[in-house]
Coordinates of C-alpha atoms in Angstrom, one line a residue:
M1 CA -17.4 -43.4 88.4
A2 CA -19.3 -41.3 91.0
I3 CA -16.1 -39.5 92.0
A4 CA -15.4 -38.7 88.3
V5 CA -18.8 -37.2 87.9
V6 CA -18.4 -35.1 91.1
D7 CA -15.0 -33.9 89.9
Y8 CA -16.5 -32.9 86.5
L9 CA -19.2 -30.9 88.2
V10 CA -16.7 -29.1 90.5
M11 CA -14.6 -28.2 87.4
N12 CA -17.7 -26.6 86.0
E13 CA -18.7 -24.8 89.2
L14 CA -15.2 -23.4 89.7
G15 CA -15.7 -21.0 86.9
R16 CA -16.9 -17.4 87.1
I17 CA -19.4 -15.0 88.6
D18 CA -20.8 -12.2 86.5
L19 CA -22.0 -9.1 88.3
G20 CA -23.2 -6.8 85.5
G21 CA -20.1 -5.8 83.6
V22 CA -17.8 -7.2 86.3
R23 CA -16.5 -10.7 85.8
I24 CA -15.0 -12.7 88.7
E25 CA -13.0 -15.5 87.2
P26 CA -12.2 -17.9 88.8
N27 CA -14.8 -17.6 91.5
L28 CA -12.3 -17.5 94.3
V29 CA -12.2 -14.3 96.5
L30 CA -9.7 -12.9 98.9
A31 CA -11.5 -11.9 102.0
P32 CA -11.3 -8.4 103.4
M33 CA -9.0 -8.4 106.5
A34 CA -8.3 -5.3 108.5
G35 CA -4.6 -4.6 108.8
V36 CA -3.8 -7.2 106.1
T37 CA -5.5 -6.7 102.7
D38 CA -3.8 -3.4 101.9
S39 CA -2.5 -2.8 98.4
P40 CA 0.9 -4.6 98.8
F41 CA -0.8 -7.8 100.1
R42 CA -3.5 -7.6 97.5
R43 CA -0.9 -7.3 94.7
L44 CA 1.2 -10.2 96.1
I45 CA -1.9 -12.4 96.0
K46 CA -2.7 -11.4 92.5
E47 CA 0.8 -12.0 91.3
L48 CA 0.7 -15.6 92.7
G49 CA -2.4 -16.3 90.7
G50 CA -5.7 -18.0 90.9
V51 CA -7.8 -15.3 92.6
G52 CA -10.8 -13.8 90.9
L53 CA -11.7 -10.9 93.1
I54 CA -9.9 -9.1 95.9
V55 CA -11.7 -7.0 98.6
T56 CA -10.0 -4.2 100.5
E57 CA -9.8 -4.0 104.2
F58 CA -12.9 -2.2 105.5
I59 CA -13.0 1.6 105.4
S60 CA -14.9 3.8 107.8
V61 CA -17.5 6.0 106.1
E62 CA -17.0 8.5 108.9
G63 CA -13.3 9.0 108.1
L64 CA -14.0 8.9 104.3
T65 CA -16.7 11.6 104.4
R66 CA -14.9 13.8 106.9
G67 CA -11.8 14.2 104.9
N68 CA -9.5 11.9 106.8
M69 CA -6.4 11.5 104.5
R70 CA -5.4 8.1 105.9
T71 CA -8.9 6.8 105.2
H72 CA -8.8 8.2 101.7
R73 CA -5.4 6.5 101.0
M74 CA -7.0 3.2 101.9
M75 CA -9.2 3.5 98.8
R76 CA -6.2 3.7 96.5
F77 CA -5.5 0.7 94.2
L78 CA -3.5 -0.1 91.1
P79 CA -4.8 -1.4 87.8
E80 CA -3.3 -4.9 88.4
E81 CA -5.5 -5.3 91.4
R82 CA -8.7 -5.4 89.3
P83 CA -11.4 -6.5 89.6
I84 CA -11.4 -4.9 93.1
S85 CA -14.2 -4.4 95.6
I86 CA -13.9 -1.6 98.2
Q87 CA -15.6 -2.4 101.5
I88 CA -17.1 0.3 103.7
F89 CA -18.7 0.2 107.1
G90 CA -21.0 2.5 109.0
Y91 CA -24.6 3.2 110.0
D92 CA -25.6 6.7 108.9
V93 CA -27.4 6.3 105.5
D94 CA -26.3 9.7 104.1
R95 CA -22.7 9.1 104.9
M96 CA -22.8 5.6 103.5
V97 CA -24.2 7.0 100.2
M98 CA -21.5 9.7 100.1
A99 CA -18.8 7.1 100.7
A100 CA -20.3 4.9 98.0
E101 CA -20.3 7.7 95.5
A102 CA -16.7 8.5 96.3
I103 CA -15.8 4.8 95.7
E104 CA -17.5 4.8 92.3
E105 CA -15.7 8.1 91.4
C106 CA -12.3 6.6 92.3
G107 CA -12.9 3.8 89.7
A108 CA -13.6 0.7 91.9
D109 CA -15.4 -2.2 90.2
I110 CA -17.6 -3.1 93.2
I111 CA -18.8 -1.5 96.4
D112 CA -19.1 -3.9 99.4
I113 CA -21.1 -3.1 102.5
N114 CA -19.8 -4.7 105.7
C115 CA -22.5 -6.2 107.8
G116 CA -20.4 -8.9 109.4
C117 CA -17.5 -7.4 111.4
P118 CA -17.7 -8.4 115.1
A119 CA -15.3 -5.8 116.4
K120 CA -16.7 -3.9 119.4
R121 CA -15.6 -0.5 118.0
V122 CA -17.6 -1.1 114.8
V123 CA -20.6 -2.7 116.5
R124 CA -20.9 0.2 119.0
G125 CA -21.3 2.6 116.1
G126 CA -24.2 0.6 114.6
G127 CA -22.1 -0.8 111.8
G128 CA -20.8 -4.3 110.9
S129 CA -22.7 -7.2 112.3
S130 CA -24.8 -4.8 114.4
L131 CA -26.9 -4.3 111.3
L132 CA -28.0 -7.9 111.5
R133 CA -30.2 -6.8 114.4
D134 CA -31.5 -3.7 112.5
L135 CA -32.7 -5.1 109.2
P136 CA -34.8 -2.0 108.3
Q137 CA -31.6 0.1 108.5
L138 CA -29.7 -2.5 106.6
E139 CA -32.3 -2.3 103.8
R140 CA -32.3 1.5 103.8
I141 CA -28.6 1.6 103.4
L142 CA -28.5 -0.8 100.5
S143 CA -31.5 0.7 98.7
R144 CA -30.1 4.2 98.9
I145 CA -26.7 3.2 97.8
R146 CA -28.1 1.2 94.8
Q147 CA -30.0 4.4 93.8
A148 CA -26.9 6.5 94.0
V149 CA -24.4 4.4 92.1
S150 CA -24.2 2.4 88.9
I151 CA -21.6 -0.2 89.8
P152 CA -22.5 -3.5 91.6
V153 CA -23.2 -3.3 95.3
T154 CA -22.6 -6.4 97.4
M155 CA -22.9 -7.2 101.1
K156 CA -20.8 -9.4 103.5
I157 CA -22.7 -10.7 106.4
R158 CA -22.5 -13.3 109.2
I159 CA -25.1 -16.0 109.7
G160 CA -26.6 -14.0 112.6
W161 CA -25.9 -12.2 115.8
D162 CA -26.0 -15.3 118.0
E163 CA -27.2 -18.9 117.9
S164 CA -30.7 -17.9 118.9
S165 CA -31.0 -15.3 116.1
I166 CA -29.6 -16.9 112.9
N167 CA -31.2 -14.9 110.2
A168 CA -28.9 -15.2 107.2
V169 CA -31.6 -16.4 104.9
E170 CA -33.9 -13.5 105.8
V171 CA -31.0 -11.0 105.4
A172 CA -30.0 -12.5 102.0
R173 CA -33.6 -12.1 100.7
I174 CA -33.6 -8.5 101.8
I175 CA -30.3 -8.0 100.0
Q176 CA -31.7 -9.5 96.8
G177 CA -34.9 -7.5 97.1
S178 CA -33.0 -4.3 97.6
G179 CA -30.8 -4.7 94.5
G180 CA -27.7 -6.3 96.0
A181 CA -25.7 -8.0 93.3
M182 CA -24.1 -10.7 95.6
V183 CA -23.9 -11.7 99.2
A184 CA -20.9 -13.2 100.9
I185 CA -21.5 -15.0 104.2
H186 CA -19.1 -15.8 107.0
G187 CA -20.4 -19.0 108.6
R188 CA -20.2 -17.8 112.2
T189 CA -22.3 -15.6 114.4
R190 CA -21.2 -12.2 115.7
V191 CA -21.0 -13.7 119.3
Q192 CA -18.7 -16.5 118.1
G193 CA -16.2 -14.0 116.7
Y194 CA -13.5 -16.4 115.3
S195 CA -14.1 -19.2 117.7
G196 CA -15.7 -22.5 117.0
L197 CA -16.5 -23.7 113.5
A198 CA -18.1 -22.0 110.6
N199 CA -21.6 -23.3 109.8
W200 CA -21.7 -24.0 106.1
D201 CA -25.2 -25.6 106.5
V202 CA -26.6 -22.1 106.9
I203 CA -24.6 -20.9 103.9
S204 CA -26.1 -23.8 101.9
Q205 CA -29.6 -22.7 103.0
V206 CA -29.0 -19.2 101.8
K207 CA -27.8 -20.5 98.4
S208 CA -31.1 -22.4 98.1
A209 CA -33.2 -19.4 99.1
V210 CA -31.9 -16.6 96.7
S211 CA -31.0 -16.3 93.1
I212 CA -28.2 -13.8 93.4
P213 CA -24.6 -15.2 93.7
V214 CA -23.7 -16.5 97.1
V215 CA -20.1 -16.6 98.3
G216 CA -19.2 -18.7 101.3
C217 CA -16.5 -18.0 103.8
G218 CA -15.0 -19.6 106.9
D219 CA -12.4 -22.2 107.8
V220 CA -11.1 -22.7 104.3
T221 CA -7.4 -23.3 104.8
S222 CA -6.6 -25.8 102.0
P223 CA -7.5 -26.4 98.3
D224 CA -9.4 -29.6 99.3
Q225 CA -11.5 -27.7 101.8
A226 CA -12.4 -25.1 99.2
I227 CA -13.4 -27.8 96.7
A228 CA -15.4 -29.6 99.4
R229 CA -17.4 -26.4 100.0
F230 CA -18.4 -26.1 96.4
R231 CA -19.4 -29.7 96.4
E232 CA -21.4 -29.6 99.6
T233 CA -23.2 -26.3 99.3
G234 CA -23.4 -25.3 95.6
V235 CA -22.1 -21.8 96.4
D236 CA -21.2 -19.6 93.6
G237 CA -17.9 -18.7 95.1
V238 CA -15.6 -19.3 98.0
M239 CA -13.9 -16.6 100.0
I240 CA -10.6 -17.2 101.7
G241 CA -9.1 -15.1 104.5
R242 CA -6.7 -16.5 107.1
G243 CA -5.8 -19.4 104.8
A244 CA -4.3 -17.0 102.3
I245 CA -2.0 -15.5 104.9
A246 CA -0.5 -18.9 105.8
N247 CA -0.5 -20.0 102.2
P248 CA -0.7 -17.2 99.6
W249 CA -0.7 -19.9 96.8
I250 CA -4.0 -21.3 98.0
F251 CA -6.0 -19.7 95.2
R252 CA -3.8 -21.1 92.5
Q253 CA -3.7 -24.5 94.1
T254 CA -7.5 -24.6 94.4
R255 CA -7.9 -23.8 90.8
E256 CA -5.4 -26.4 89.8
R257 CA -7.0 -29.0 92.0
A258 CA -10.4 -28.3 90.5
L259 CA -9.1 -28.6 87.0
G260 CA -7.4 -31.9 87.7
Q261 CA -3.9 -30.4 87.3
A262 CA -0.9 -31.0 89.4
V263 CA -1.1 -28.8 92.5
Y264 CA 1.8 -26.4 92.9
D265 CA 3.9 -27.1 96.0
P266 CA 6.2 -24.0 96.4
P267 CA 9.8 -24.9 97.0
L268 CA 11.9 -23.2 99.6
P269 CA 13.5 -20.7 97.2
E270 CA 10.0 -19.6 96.1
K271 CA 8.9 -19.1 99.7
R272 CA 12.0 -16.9 100.3
R273 CA 11.3 -15.0 97.1
V274 CA 7.8 -14.2 98.1
L275 CA 8.9 -12.8 101.5
H276 CA 11.3 -10.6 99.7
R277 CA 8.7 -9.6 97.1
Y278 CA 6.3 -8.6 99.9
H279 CA 9.0 -6.3 101.2
E280 CA 9.4 -4.7 97.8
L281 CA 5.7 -4.0 97.6
L282 CA 5.6 -2.7 101.1
R283 CA 8.4 -0.3 100.5
E284 CA 6.3 1.4 97.8
E285 CA 3.6 2.2 100.3
L286 CA 5.0 2.4 103.8
P287 CA 7.9 4.2 105.7
E288 CA 10.8 1.9 106.8
K289 CA 9.6 2.1 110.4
A290 CA 6.3 0.4 109.6
L291 CA 7.8 -2.4 107.4
I292 CA 9.1 -4.5 110.2
G293 CA 5.7 -5.1 111.7
K294 CA 4.1 -6.1 108.4
L295 CA 7.0 -8.5 107.7
K296 CA 6.6 -10.1 111.1
Q297 CA 2.9 -10.4 110.5
L298 CA 3.3 -12.4 107.2
C299 CA 6.3 -14.4 108.5
G300 CA 4.3 -15.4 111.6
S301 CA 1.7 -17.2 109.5
F302 CA 3.8 -18.0 106.5
T303 CA 6.4 -20.2 108.1
H304 CA 4.2 -22.6 110.0
G305 CA 5.1 -26.2 109.2
L306 CA 8.7 -25.5 108.2
D307 CA 11.4 -27.3 110.0
G308 CA 12.6 -25.0 112.8
G309 CA 9.8 -22.5 111.8
A310 CA 8.9 -21.7 115.4
R311 CA 12.4 -20.7 116.3
L312 CA 12.8 -18.8 113.1
R313 CA 9.6 -16.8 114.0
E314 CA 11.0 -16.2 117.5
R315 CA 14.2 -14.7 116.1
V316 CA 12.3 -12.6 113.5
F317 CA 9.9 -11.2 116.1
H318 CA 12.9 -10.2 118.2
S319 CA 14.5 -8.2 115.4
Q320 CA 14.3 -4.4 115.5
Q321 CA 15.3 -3.5 112.0
I322 CA 14.1 -4.8 108.6
A323 CA 17.7 -5.6 107.6
E324 CA 18.2 -7.7 110.7
A325 CA 15.0 -9.6 110.1
Y326 CA 16.0 -10.4 106.5
E327 CA 19.5 -11.5 107.6
I328 CA 17.8 -14.0 109.8
I329 CA 15.4 -15.1 107.1
D330 CA 18.1 -15.5 104.5
E331 CA 20.4 -17.4 106.9
Y332 CA 17.5 -19.8 107.5
F333 CA 16.5 -20.4 103.9
D334 CA 20.2 -20.6 102.8
S335 CA 20.8 -23.4 105.3
M336 CA 17.6 -25.2 104.5
I337 CA 18.2 -25.1 100.7
E338 CA 21.8 -26.1 100.9
T339 CA 21.8 -28.7 103.7
G340 CA 18.2 -29.5 104.3
R341 CA 18.6 -28.5 107.9
P342 CA 18.0 -25.3 109.9
P343 CA 21.1 -23.2 110.7
E344 CA 23.1 -24.0 113.8
W345 CA 21.8 -21.0 115.8
L346 CA 18.3 -22.5 115.6
I347 CA 19.6 -25.9 116.8
R348 CA 21.6 -24.3 119.6
R349 CA 18.6 -22.1 120.5
E350 CA 20.8 -19.0 121.1
I351 CA 19.4 -16.0 122.9
P352 CA 18.2 -13.5 120.3
R353 CA 20.6 -10.7 119.5
S354 CA 18.4 -7.9 120.8
G355 CA 17.9 -9.6 124.1
L356 CA 14.4 -8.2 124.1
K357 CA 11.1 -9.8 124.6
A358 CA 9.5 -10.8 121.3
P359 CA 6.8 -8.4 120.3
V360 CA 3.2 -9.6 120.1
Q361 CA 2.3 -10.9 116.7
A362 CA 0.1 -8.5 114.7
S363 CA -3.6 -9.3 114.8
Y364 CA -6.3 -8.6 112.3
T365 CA -10.0 -8.8 111.9
E366 CA -11.7 -10.3 108.9
S367 CA -14.2 -7.6 107.9

């Protein structure tokens, strides 16, 4: 009986967030990840279903306000990506305002201010999680942007700079008092980076302290973990980053789990289809030379847990051309689908055709 009541409550919690005229439904959010959440990846996640909001990889206000064309291209999105939040980072108030105005002009639904990125290059410039140690500047930035634009403005933060200065509750109250529409919290400190475990107890404390929507983030890699976060903390939404790279169906699966439906388990042909679909989306945005790195990035996380997946990744990482990479991928999936076993070259552990050392797997920063 108790379990049934909890499940009923979760089904009601996994609903929507309303930010003015922007509806986030379901209340599951794709986290901003530098080098990952570009338009092709965002569209792939949207196509697979279950995500209510997607956030772009963070954009430098310095590049945006100084006419850097690559930075401006990062703002581009397609209608099927809506609702979309464009995230910016920086320190200078005037440039942050100019960037926010440009984002509103380009038609984005939400502006998100990054106050959580731990990367040294961002922190050195006063942006990202550095703002957690400069709350007056954080407040000035948010207040000025709220005065300048009419669309919702949100912030993504960490729980604090380090264990001795956990101030997420104080920061969230400032965000609420300055007109912020929502706060997303990664449950680690800046000093932690991505090590250790996310502290959802602090996220729960923030939820109890403010009335604006609170979205929690950190260590959510399965539908059951996402549901558990709703149950344990009462957050208004859950944000998923690395878990969506390894399993891009996680949003759909979480929604199905919450509604008491059968949870979709993608068969091998569907996994192969998604890898090919990602290539199609990338081709619309990137030159051929850049495609191979992006494919390796997704393949590296996407194939964990598959029989022979480690050897498959090794072969794909050794490939030098996109056609070679897909030949390897298709051989693998053909064999697995037809025989239930990896192809013979995986079993024999042949030396990769290129004979070169496998390139380092692409990295990213959740922003």
